[in-house]
């Protein structure tokens, strides 16, 4: 089965731009499976200026802008989200054909109703928040520095949002592994009781993955058929309770990292393609300048898009797999300070 032509075209069209912005790479949680270093803190002012300038440069030719906010915990720098989203609001007033989608991956520890309503008013309407099961399981995995629990804080913030009339959507991402699978029905009951009659809340059940964190080997991840069967059974249990479930695609699509019009903007101005393995040399494809120019190394961007040349659906779905085998000459120092060729990636950025 091939990837639909429309999806392929959307992945390279210059009228579409997807930026995954890390306004900070710091975090106030210390989840046991996290793969990030938290070394970079708040986004440099010159990088914020560069993003705003890039959007101004691109706005006349754009029809569809997607801004995804990631971290770290992006709401530790919520003022940066608002500054950039306010810039987009001004641009859309001048360019009414420009459509905006914006989503936030957050631990929800700072997601108060006033903050949510302000962000929604600026176009950030979709949120993903992770749980690891009911309180007694979650609080062993998603913790604050020093081991302090997080479940009640996150759950309380989300429950308080039900009183808002804002048109948001919250996708609760529920991690499942061998340690917590038997306790998930307890979580489902509580989720149904608290959020089940509000269609703005839905559930996304997925297996815990090893993503390169220091504790990867200790994670009790589900594998193969056991993983598939466990997730399928739990989705059935959720459906029996009437809990809205996020749709699961029957076939993998084109990963954002494979797209020629999608880039990750780091807090220090580095440009990556993937939000996983942030420090891998082949994931350092350029930088953003304060004037809004993206300096991209074409020899580093092309391997991420090799699936378009080969029509390999697996590579389009996850271009990180096997990427080291296609790596060009060394990308330079860890922070990307080597000379970078000025390049225009397919997609017109």
mmCIF file of C-alpha atoms in Angstrom:
data_model
loop_
_atom_site.group_PDB
_atom_site.id
_atom_site.type_symbol
_atom_site.label_atom_id
_atom_site.label_comp_id
_atom_site.label_asym_id
_atom_site.label_seq_id
_atom_site.Cartn_x
_atom_site.Cartn_y
_atom_site.Cartn_z
ATOM 1 C CA UNK A 1 0.000 0.000 0.000
ATOM 2 C CA UNK A 2 1.393 3.412 -0.968
ATOM 3 C CA UNK A 3 1.236 6.720 0.839
ATOM 4 C CA UNK A 4 -1.639 8.840 -0.534
ATOM 5 C CA UNK A 5 -0.477 11.333 -3.152
ATOM 6 C CA UNK A 6 -2.088 14.246 -1.291
ATOM 7 C CA UNK A 7 -0.085 13.472 1.848
ATOM 8 C CA UNK A 8 3.123 13.326 -0.180
ATOM 9 C CA UNK A 9 2.364 16.656 -1.819
ATOM 10 C CA UNK A 10 1.535 18.283 1.507
ATOM 11 C CA UNK A 11 4.930 17.125 2.776
ATOM 12 C CA UNK A 12 6.861 19.198 0.264
ATOM 13 C CA UNK A 13 4.598 22.073 -0.760
ATOM 14 C CA UNK A 14 6.025 25.558 -0.054
ATOM 15 C CA UNK A 15 2.540 26.775 0.901
ATOM 16 C CA UNK A 16 2.708 24.734 4.113
ATOM 17 C CA UNK A 17 5.123 25.171 7.033
ATOM 18 C CA UNK A 18 5.386 23.150 10.237
ATOM 19 C CA UNK A 19 7.636 24.444 13.005
ATOM 20 C CA UNK A 20 8.149 22.454 16.197
ATOM 21 C CA UNK A 21 9.377 25.099 18.624
ATOM 22 C CA UNK A 22 11.193 24.377 21.897
ATOM 23 C CA UNK A 23 10.806 27.657 23.835
ATOM 24 C CA UNK A 24 12.750 26.020 26.645
ATOM 25 C CA UNK A 25 14.449 22.663 27.009
ATOM 26 C CA UNK A 26 14.238 22.829 30.799
ATOM 27 C CA UNK A 27 11.586 20.821 32.610
ATOM 28 C CA UNK A 28 10.057 20.770 36.071
ATOM 29 C CA UNK A 29 9.480 16.977 35.878
ATOM 30 C CA UNK A 30 12.013 14.158 35.945
ATOM 31 C CA UNK A 31 10.116 11.271 34.345
ATOM 32 C CA UNK A 32 12.018 8.008 34.682
ATOM 33 C CA UNK A 33 11.980 7.287 30.936
ATOM 34 C CA UNK A 34 12.866 10.774 29.678
ATOM 35 C CA UNK A 35 15.597 11.008 27.047
ATOM 36 C CA UNK A 36 16.283 14.757 27.294
ATOM 37 C CA UNK A 37 19.229 16.439 29.049
ATOM 38 C CA UNK A 38 17.556 19.730 30.158
ATOM 39 C CA UNK A 39 20.891 21.433 29.449
ATOM 40 C CA UNK A 40 19.403 24.263 27.406
ATOM 41 C CA UNK A 41 17.138 26.634 29.288
ATOM 42 C CA UNK A 42 15.035 29.515 27.976
ATOM 43 C CA UNK A 43 15.098 30.252 24.253
ATOM 44 C CA UNK A 44 17.486 33.040 23.309
ATOM 45 C CA UNK A 45 15.839 36.359 22.436
ATOM 46 C CA UNK A 46 17.609 36.329 19.071
ATOM 47 C CA UNK A 47 16.027 32.951 18.284
ATOM 48 C CA UNK A 48 12.556 34.259 19.161
ATOM 49 C CA UNK A 49 13.231 37.240 16.893
ATOM 50 C CA UNK A 50 14.375 34.847 14.177
ATOM 51 C CA UNK A 51 11.173 32.799 14.348
ATOM 52 C CA UNK A 52 9.039 35.932 14.160
ATOM 53 C CA UNK A 53 11.075 37.198 11.211
ATOM 54 C CA UNK A 54 10.840 33.826 9.455
ATOM 55 C CA UNK A 55 7.070 33.886 9.786
ATOM 56 C CA UNK A 56 6.914 37.418 8.408
ATOM 57 C CA UNK A 57 9.070 36.383 5.437
ATOM 58 C CA UNK A 58 6.979 33.325 4.685
ATOM 59 C CA UNK A 59 3.459 34.610 5.425
ATOM 60 C CA UNK A 60 2.666 35.992 1.934
ATOM 61 C CA UNK A 61 3.152 32.566 0.344
ATOM 62 C CA UNK A 62 1.733 30.392 3.112
ATOM 63 C CA UNK A 63 -1.697 28.827 3.217
ATOM 64 C CA UNK A 64 -1.196 26.522 6.179
ATOM 65 C CA UNK A 65 1.001 27.130 9.231
ATOM 66 C CA UNK A 66 1.363 24.527 11.982
ATOM 67 C CA UNK A 67 3.096 25.575 15.210
ATOM 68 C CA UNK A 68 3.830 22.742 17.623
ATOM 69 C CA UNK A 69 5.208 23.608 21.060
ATOM 70 C CA UNK A 70 7.523 21.101 22.682
ATOM 71 C CA UNK A 71 10.290 21.025 25.286
ATOM 72 C CA UNK A 72 11.346 20.426 28.014
ATOM 73 C CA UNK A 73 8.143 21.812 29.388
ATOM 74 C CA UNK A 74 7.087 24.579 26.992
ATOM 75 C CA UNK A 75 4.759 26.301 29.457
ATOM 76 C CA UNK A 76 7.773 27.252 31.589
ATOM 77 C CA UNK A 77 8.226 29.830 28.819
ATOM 78 C CA UNK A 78 4.551 30.504 28.054
ATOM 79 C CA UNK A 79 5.316 34.170 27.352
ATOM 80 C CA UNK A 80 7.374 33.076 24.328
ATOM 81 C CA UNK A 81 4.433 31.055 23.025
ATOM 82 C CA UNK A 82 2.213 34.110 23.347
ATOM 83 C CA UNK A 83 4.760 36.449 21.749
ATOM 84 C CA UNK A 84 5.066 34.266 18.650
ATOM 85 C CA UNK A 85 1.346 33.482 18.476
ATOM 86 C CA UNK A 86 0.571 37.203 18.731
ATOM 87 C CA UNK A 87 2.912 37.764 15.767
ATOM 88 C CA UNK A 88 0.961 35.133 13.838
ATOM 89 C CA UNK A 89 -2.329 36.832 14.723
ATOM 90 C CA UNK A 90 -1.033 40.076 13.210
ATOM 91 C CA UNK A 91 0.132 38.249 10.098
ATOM 92 C CA UNK A 92 -3.200 36.510 9.644
ATOM 93 C CA UNK A 93 -4.969 39.861 9.840
ATOM 94 C CA UNK A 94 -2.882 40.945 6.833
ATOM 95 C CA UNK A 95 -2.997 37.566 5.093
ATOM 96 C CA UNK A 96 -6.508 36.151 5.614
ATOM 97 C CA UNK A 97 -5.759 33.061 3.497
ATOM 98 C CA UNK A 98 -3.253 31.869 6.097
ATOM 99 C CA UNK A 99 -4.710 29.072 8.258
ATOM 100 C CA UNK A 100 -3.168 28.236 11.634
ATOM 101 C CA UNK A 101 -3.041 25.038 13.651
ATOM 102 C CA UNK A 102 -1.195 25.015 16.958
ATOM 103 C CA UNK A 103 -0.673 22.259 19.510
ATOM 104 C CA UNK A 104 1.175 22.000 22.823
ATOM 105 C CA UNK A 105 2.852 18.935 24.314
ATOM 106 C CA UNK A 106 2.820 19.700 28.033
ATOM 107 C CA UNK A 107 2.931 17.964 31.393
ATOM 108 C CA UNK A 108 0.007 20.283 32.372
ATOM 109 C CA UNK A 109 1.559 21.248 35.712
ATOM 110 C CA UNK A 110 1.218 24.911 34.669
ATOM 111 C CA UNK A 111 -1.873 24.583 32.495
ATOM 112 C CA UNK A 112 -4.279 26.777 34.439
ATOM 113 C CA UNK A 113 -7.599 27.879 33.051
ATOM 114 C CA UNK A 114 -6.530 31.534 32.471
ATOM 115 C CA UNK A 115 -3.396 30.424 30.613
ATOM 116 C CA UNK A 116 -5.281 27.884 28.507
ATOM 117 C CA UNK A 117 -7.969 30.377 27.558
ATOM 118 C CA UNK A 118 -5.375 32.951 26.516
ATOM 119 C CA UNK A 119 -3.496 30.414 24.397
ATOM 120 C CA UNK A 120 -6.708 29.113 22.822
ATOM 121 C CA UNK A 121 -7.689 32.675 21.904
ATOM 122 C CA UNK A 122 -4.377 32.888 20.007
ATOM 123 C CA UNK A 123 -4.972 29.621 18.162
ATOM 124 C CA UNK A 124 -3.270 26.979 20.347
ATOM 125 C CA UNK A 125 -6.259 24.700 20.683
ATOM 126 C CA UNK A 126 -4.775 21.175 20.970
ATOM 127 C CA UNK A 127 -2.885 19.764 23.967
ATOM 128 C CA UNK A 128 -1.245 16.432 24.730
ATOM 129 C CA UNK A 129 -0.769 15.442 28.362
ATOM 130 C CA UNK A 130 0.789 12.156 29.482
ATOM 131 C CA UNK A 131 -0.292 9.781 32.252
ATOM 132 C CA UNK A 132 1.263 6.504 33.341
ATOM 133 C CA UNK A 133 -1.789 4.954 34.925
ATOM 134 C CA UNK A 134 -3.667 5.673 38.155
ATOM 135 C CA UNK A 135 -2.119 7.781 40.899
ATOM 136 C CA UNK A 136 -0.185 5.023 42.695
ATOM 137 C CA UNK A 137 1.535 3.980 39.438
ATOM 138 C CA UNK A 138 1.865 7.369 37.746
ATOM 139 C CA UNK A 139 3.608 8.877 40.776
ATOM 140 C CA UNK A 140 6.418 6.330 40.524
ATOM 141 C CA UNK A 141 7.199 7.277 36.922
ATOM 142 C CA UNK A 142 6.284 10.915 36.323
ATOM 143 C CA UNK A 143 7.911 12.728 39.195
ATOM 144 C CA UNK A 144 9.281 16.125 40.077
ATOM 145 C CA UNK A 145 12.881 16.700 41.170
ATOM 146 C CA UNK A 146 13.420 14.934 44.458
ATOM 147 C CA UNK A 147 10.794 12.326 43.629
ATOM 148 C CA UNK A 148 7.745 14.421 44.494
ATOM 149 C CA UNK A 149 4.435 13.188 42.976
ATOM 150 C CA UNK A 150 2.661 14.848 40.059
ATOM 151 C CA UNK A 151 -0.657 13.054 39.506
ATOM 152 C CA UNK A 152 -2.891 15.234 41.695
ATOM 153 C CA UNK A 153 -1.412 18.451 40.301
ATOM 154 C CA UNK A 154 -1.919 17.433 36.673
ATOM 155 C CA UNK A 155 -5.317 15.815 37.188
ATOM 156 C CA UNK A 156 -6.549 18.793 39.174
ATOM 157 C CA UNK A 157 -5.491 21.268 36.490
ATOM 158 C CA UNK A 158 -7.219 19.277 33.762
ATOM 159 C CA UNK A 159 -10.381 18.803 35.795
ATOM 160 C CA UNK A 160 -10.549 22.561 36.389
ATOM 161 C CA UNK A 161 -10.520 23.163 32.628
ATOM 162 C CA UNK A 162 -13.930 21.539 32.276
ATOM 163 C CA UNK A 163 -15.490 24.761 33.573
ATOM 164 C CA UNK A 164 -14.093 26.665 30.593
ATOM 165 C CA UNK A 165 -16.140 27.118 27.434
ATOM 166 C CA UNK A 166 -12.993 27.453 25.297
ATOM 167 C CA UNK A 167 -12.870 25.206 22.193
ATOM 168 C CA UNK A 168 -9.803 23.201 23.175
ATOM 169 C CA UNK A 169 -8.995 19.531 22.737
ATOM 170 C CA UNK A 170 -6.921 17.592 25.242
ATOM 171 C CA UNK A 171 -5.477 14.229 24.286
ATOM 172 C CA UNK A 172 -4.464 12.256 27.362
ATOM 173 C CA UNK A 173 -1.579 10.036 26.301
ATOM 174 C CA UNK A 174 -1.659 6.926 28.438
ATOM 175 C CA UNK A 175 1.558 4.919 28.574
ATOM 176 C CA UNK A 176 1.231 1.154 29.052
ATOM 177 C CA UNK A 177 3.988 -1.275 30.000
ATOM 178 C CA UNK A 178 4.300 -4.612 31.768
ATOM 179 C CA UNK A 179 4.320 -2.944 35.179
ATOM 180 C CA UNK A 180 1.105 -0.965 34.863
ATOM 181 C CA UNK A 181 -1.066 -2.868 32.365
ATOM 182 C CA UNK A 182 -3.170 -4.541 35.052
ATOM 183 C CA UNK A 183 -3.917 -1.181 36.710
ATOM 184 C CA UNK A 184 -5.079 0.611 33.558
ATOM 185 C CA UNK A 185 -8.794 -0.319 33.999
ATOM 186 C CA UNK A 186 -8.666 1.592 37.305
ATOM 187 C CA UNK A 187 -7.383 4.645 35.416
ATOM 188 C CA UNK A 188 -10.078 4.231 32.771
ATOM 189 C CA UNK A 189 -12.801 4.254 35.413
ATOM 190 C CA UNK A 190 -11.462 7.457 36.932
ATOM 191 C CA UNK A 191 -11.016 9.092 33.532
ATOM 192 C CA UNK A 192 -14.584 8.224 32.575
ATOM 193 C CA UNK A 193 -15.954 9.584 35.835
ATOM 194 C CA UNK A 194 -14.050 12.889 35.579
ATOM 195 C CA UNK A 195 -13.922 13.631 31.839
ATOM 196 C CA UNK A 196 -16.174 11.133 30.091
ATOM 197 C CA UNK A 197 -19.066 13.513 29.394
ATOM 198 C CA UNK A 198 -16.814 16.229 27.924
ATOM 199 C CA UNK A 199 -15.945 15.495 24.269
ATOM 200 C CA UNK A 200 -12.966 17.867 24.436
ATOM 201 C CA UNK A 201 -11.044 15.171 26.341
ATOM 202 C CA UNK A 202 -9.936 12.022 24.564
ATOM 203 C CA UNK A 203 -7.571 9.165 25.286
ATOM 204 C CA UNK A 204 -4.574 7.928 23.327
ATOM 205 C CA UNK A 205 -3.343 4.551 24.611
ATOM 206 C CA UNK A 206 0.121 3.530 23.528
ATOM 207 C CA UNK A 207 2.978 1.344 24.688
ATOM 208 C CA UNK A 208 5.894 2.896 26.515
ATOM 209 C CA UNK A 209 8.971 3.113 24.278
ATOM 210 C CA UNK A 210 12.722 3.236 24.741
ATOM 211 C CA UNK A 211 13.817 6.541 23.228
ATOM 212 C CA UNK A 212 17.436 6.766 24.304
ATOM 213 C CA UNK A 213 17.084 7.747 27.967
ATOM 214 C CA UNK A 214 19.601 6.799 30.629
ATOM 215 C CA UNK A 215 17.182 4.245 32.137
ATOM 216 C CA UNK A 216 16.082 2.615 28.881
ATOM 217 C CA UNK A 217 17.333 -0.844 29.816
ATOM 218 C CA UNK A 218 15.291 -0.879 33.022
ATOM 219 C CA UNK A 219 11.990 -0.021 31.310
ATOM 220 C CA UNK A 220 9.453 -2.840 31.250
ATOM 221 C CA UNK A 221 8.289 -2.138 27.715
ATOM 222 C CA UNK A 222 5.855 -4.374 25.886
ATOM 223 C CA UNK A 223 7.145 -5.920 22.679
ATOM 224 C CA UNK A 224 5.700 -7.378 19.488
ATOM 225 C CA UNK A 225 2.458 -9.303 19.686
ATOM 226 C CA UNK A 226 2.151 -8.771 23.445
ATOM 227 C CA UNK A 227 2.247 -5.021 22.887
ATOM 228 C CA UNK A 228 -0.312 -5.131 20.068
ATOM 229 C CA UNK A 229 -2.703 -7.387 21.984
ATOM 230 C CA UNK A 230 -2.441 -5.435 25.246
ATOM 231 C CA UNK A 231 -3.123 -2.080 23.590
ATOM 232 C CA UNK A 232 -6.014 -3.537 21.595
ATOM 233 C CA UNK A 233 -7.584 -5.018 24.743
ATOM 234 C CA UNK A 234 -7.268 -1.758 26.665
ATOM 235 C CA UNK A 235 -8.719 0.268 23.808
ATOM 236 C CA UNK A 236 -11.668 -2.117 23.880
ATOM 237 C CA UNK A 237 -12.041 -1.579 27.638
ATOM 238 C CA UNK A 238 -12.002 2.197 27.118
ATOM 239 C CA UNK A 239 -14.586 1.961 24.351
ATOM 240 C CA UNK A 240 -16.876 -0.097 26.602
ATOM 241 C CA UNK A 241 -16.776 2.789 29.065
ATOM 242 C CA UNK A 242 -17.684 5.287 26.358
ATOM 243 C CA UNK A 243 -14.327 7.075 26.510
ATOM 244 C CA UNK A 244 -13.496 8.916 23.266
ATOM 245 C CA UNK A 245 -10.337 7.432 21.750
ATOM 246 C CA UNK A 246 -7.844 9.106 19.467
ATOM 247 C CA UNK A 247 -7.935 7.394 16.073
ATOM 248 C CA UNK A 248 -5.119 4.998 15.243
ATOM 249 C CA UNK A 249 -4.067 5.067 11.570
ATOM 250 C CA UNK A 250 -4.285 1.708 9.847
ATOM 251 C CA UNK A 251 -1.143 2.495 7.849
ATOM 252 C CA UNK A 252 1.817 4.690 8.832
ATOM 253 C CA UNK A 253 1.901 8.077 7.145
ATOM 254 C CA UNK A 254 4.736 10.492 6.486
ATOM 255 C CA UNK A 255 6.589 11.412 9.677
ATOM 256 C CA UNK A 256 7.038 15.124 10.302
ATOM 257 C CA UNK A 257 10.812 14.534 10.283
ATOM 258 C CA UNK A 258 10.655 13.257 6.687
ATOM 259 C CA UNK A 259 8.777 16.289 5.431
ATOM 260 C CA UNK A 260 10.600 18.994 3.524
ATOM 261 C CA UNK A 261 8.520 21.736 5.136
ATOM 262 C CA UNK A 262 8.875 20.684 8.785
ATOM 263 C CA UNK A 263 11.668 21.709 11.158
ATOM 264 C CA UNK A 264 12.442 21.644 14.880
ATOM 265 C CA UNK A 265 13.699 24.971 16.262
ATOM 266 C CA UNK A 266 15.816 24.431 19.382
ATOM 267 C CA UNK A 267 16.131 26.891 22.266
ATOM 268 C CA UNK A 268 19.652 27.868 21.148
ATOM 269 C CA UNK A 269 18.729 28.340 17.497
ATOM 270 C CA UNK A 270 19.815 24.968 16.164
ATOM 271 C CA UNK A 271 17.515 23.408 13.593
ATOM 272 C CA UNK A 272 16.764 19.697 13.914
ATOM 273 C CA UNK A 273 14.489 17.400 11.984
ATOM 274 C CA UNK A 274 13.413 15.064 14.812
ATOM 275 C CA UNK A 275 12.467 15.699 18.448
ATOM 276 C CA UNK A 276 14.058 12.398 19.507
ATOM 277 C CA UNK A 277 17.855 11.924 19.687
ATOM 278 C CA UNK A 278 18.247 15.681 19.698
ATOM 279 C CA UNK A 279 22.034 15.600 19.978
ATOM 280 C CA UNK A 280 22.796 13.082 17.236
ATOM 281 C CA UNK A 281 25.059 14.777 14.655
ATOM 282 C CA UNK A 282 22.853 13.792 11.732
ATOM 283 C CA UNK A 283 19.923 15.500 13.472
ATOM 284 C CA UNK A 284 21.703 18.883 13.463
ATOM 285 C CA UNK A 285 20.734 20.211 10.042
ATOM 286 C CA UNK A 286 21.217 23.965 10.449
ATOM 287 C CA UNK A 287 20.465 27.125 12.382
ATOM 288 C CA UNK A 288 17.966 29.983 12.345
ATOM 289 C CA UNK A 289 19.339 33.519 12.100
ATOM 290 C CA UNK A 290 17.901 36.549 13.859
ATOM 291 C CA UNK A 291 16.773 37.922 10.471
ATOM 292 C CA UNK A 292 14.576 34.847 9.924
ATOM 293 C CA UNK A 293 16.798 33.053 7.430
ATOM 294 C CA UNK A 294 17.095 29.314 7.872
ATOM 295 C CA UNK A 295 20.642 28.202 7.214
ATOM 296 C CA UNK A 296 20.322 24.552 6.292
ATOM 297 C CA UNK A 297 22.905 22.049 5.180
ATOM 298 C CA UNK A 298 21.396 20.354 2.170
ATOM 299 C CA UNK A 299 23.642 17.306 2.634
ATOM 300 C CA UNK A 300 22.159 16.800 6.100
ATOM 301 C CA UNK A 301 18.533 17.511 5.171
ATOM 302 C CA UNK A 302 18.410 15.192 2.156
ATOM 303 C CA UNK A 303 18.886 11.900 4.074
ATOM 304 C CA UNK A 304 15.789 12.681 6.136
ATOM 305 C CA UNK A 305 13.807 12.908 2.884
ATOM 306 C CA UNK A 306 15.289 9.840 1.187
ATOM 307 C CA UNK A 307 11.961 8.032 1.416
ATOM 308 C CA UNK A 308 10.594 10.291 -1.320
ATOM 309 C CA UNK A 309 13.315 9.025 -3.662
ATOM 310 C CA UNK A 310 12.944 5.358 -2.769
ATOM 311 C CA UNK A 311 9.158 5.287 -2.117
ATOM 312 C CA UNK A 312 10.031 3.267 0.976
ATOM 313 C CA UNK A 313 6.995 3.571 3.226
ATOM 314 C CA UNK A 314 8.933 2.505 6.336
ATOM 315 C CA UNK A 315 11.533 5.236 5.781
ATOM 316 C CA UNK A 316 8.831 7.850 5.203
ATOM 317 C CA UNK A 317 7.161 6.749 8.452
ATOM 318 C CA UNK A 318 10.398 6.947 10.477
ATOM 319 C CA UNK A 319 13.432 8.379 8.657
ATOM 320 C CA UNK A 320 15.545 8.115 11.827
ATOM 321 C CA UNK A 321 15.767 4.360 11.327
ATOM 322 C CA UNK A 322 18.869 3.579 9.333
ATOM 323 C CA UNK A 323 19.833 7.240 9.107
ATOM 324 C CA UNK A 324 23.382 6.663 10.374
ATOM 325 C CA UNK A 325 24.033 4.497 7.311
ATOM 326 C CA UNK A 326 23.321 7.489 5.059
ATOM 327 C CA UNK A 327 25.231 10.078 7.093
ATOM 328 C CA UNK A 328 27.319 12.512 5.045
ATOM 329 C CA UNK A 329 30.544 14.080 6.216
ATOM 330 C CA UNK A 330 30.683 15.123 9.868
ATOM 331 C CA UNK A 331 28.292 17.898 10.828
ATOM 332 C CA UNK A 332 30.867 19.755 12.867
ATOM 333 C CA UNK A 333 30.958 20.521 16.592
ATOM 334 C CA UNK A 334 28.123 19.425 18.809
ATOM 335 C CA UNK A 335 26.534 22.872 18.822
ATOM 336 C CA UNK A 336 26.518 23.181 15.040
ATOM 337 C CA UNK A 337 29.084 25.997 14.922
ATOM 338 C CA UNK A 338 30.857 24.714 11.809
ATOM 339 C CA UNK A 339 30.286 26.690 8.591
ATOM 340 C CA UNK A 340 26.795 25.980 7.280
ATOM 341 C CA UNK A 341 25.850 26.211 3.647
ATOM 342 C CA UNK A 342 22.896 28.430 2.878
ATOM 343 C CA UNK A 343 20.435 25.972 1.409
ATOM 344 C CA UNK A 344 16.771 25.884 0.526
ATOM 345 C CA UNK A 345 15.167 22.585 1.487
ATOM 346 C CA UNK A 346 12.476 21.070 -0.720
ATOM 347 C CA UNK A 347 9.340 22.799 0.491
ATOM 348 C CA UNK A 348 10.742 26.264 -0.095
ATOM 349 C CA UNK A 349 11.865 27.247 3.409
#
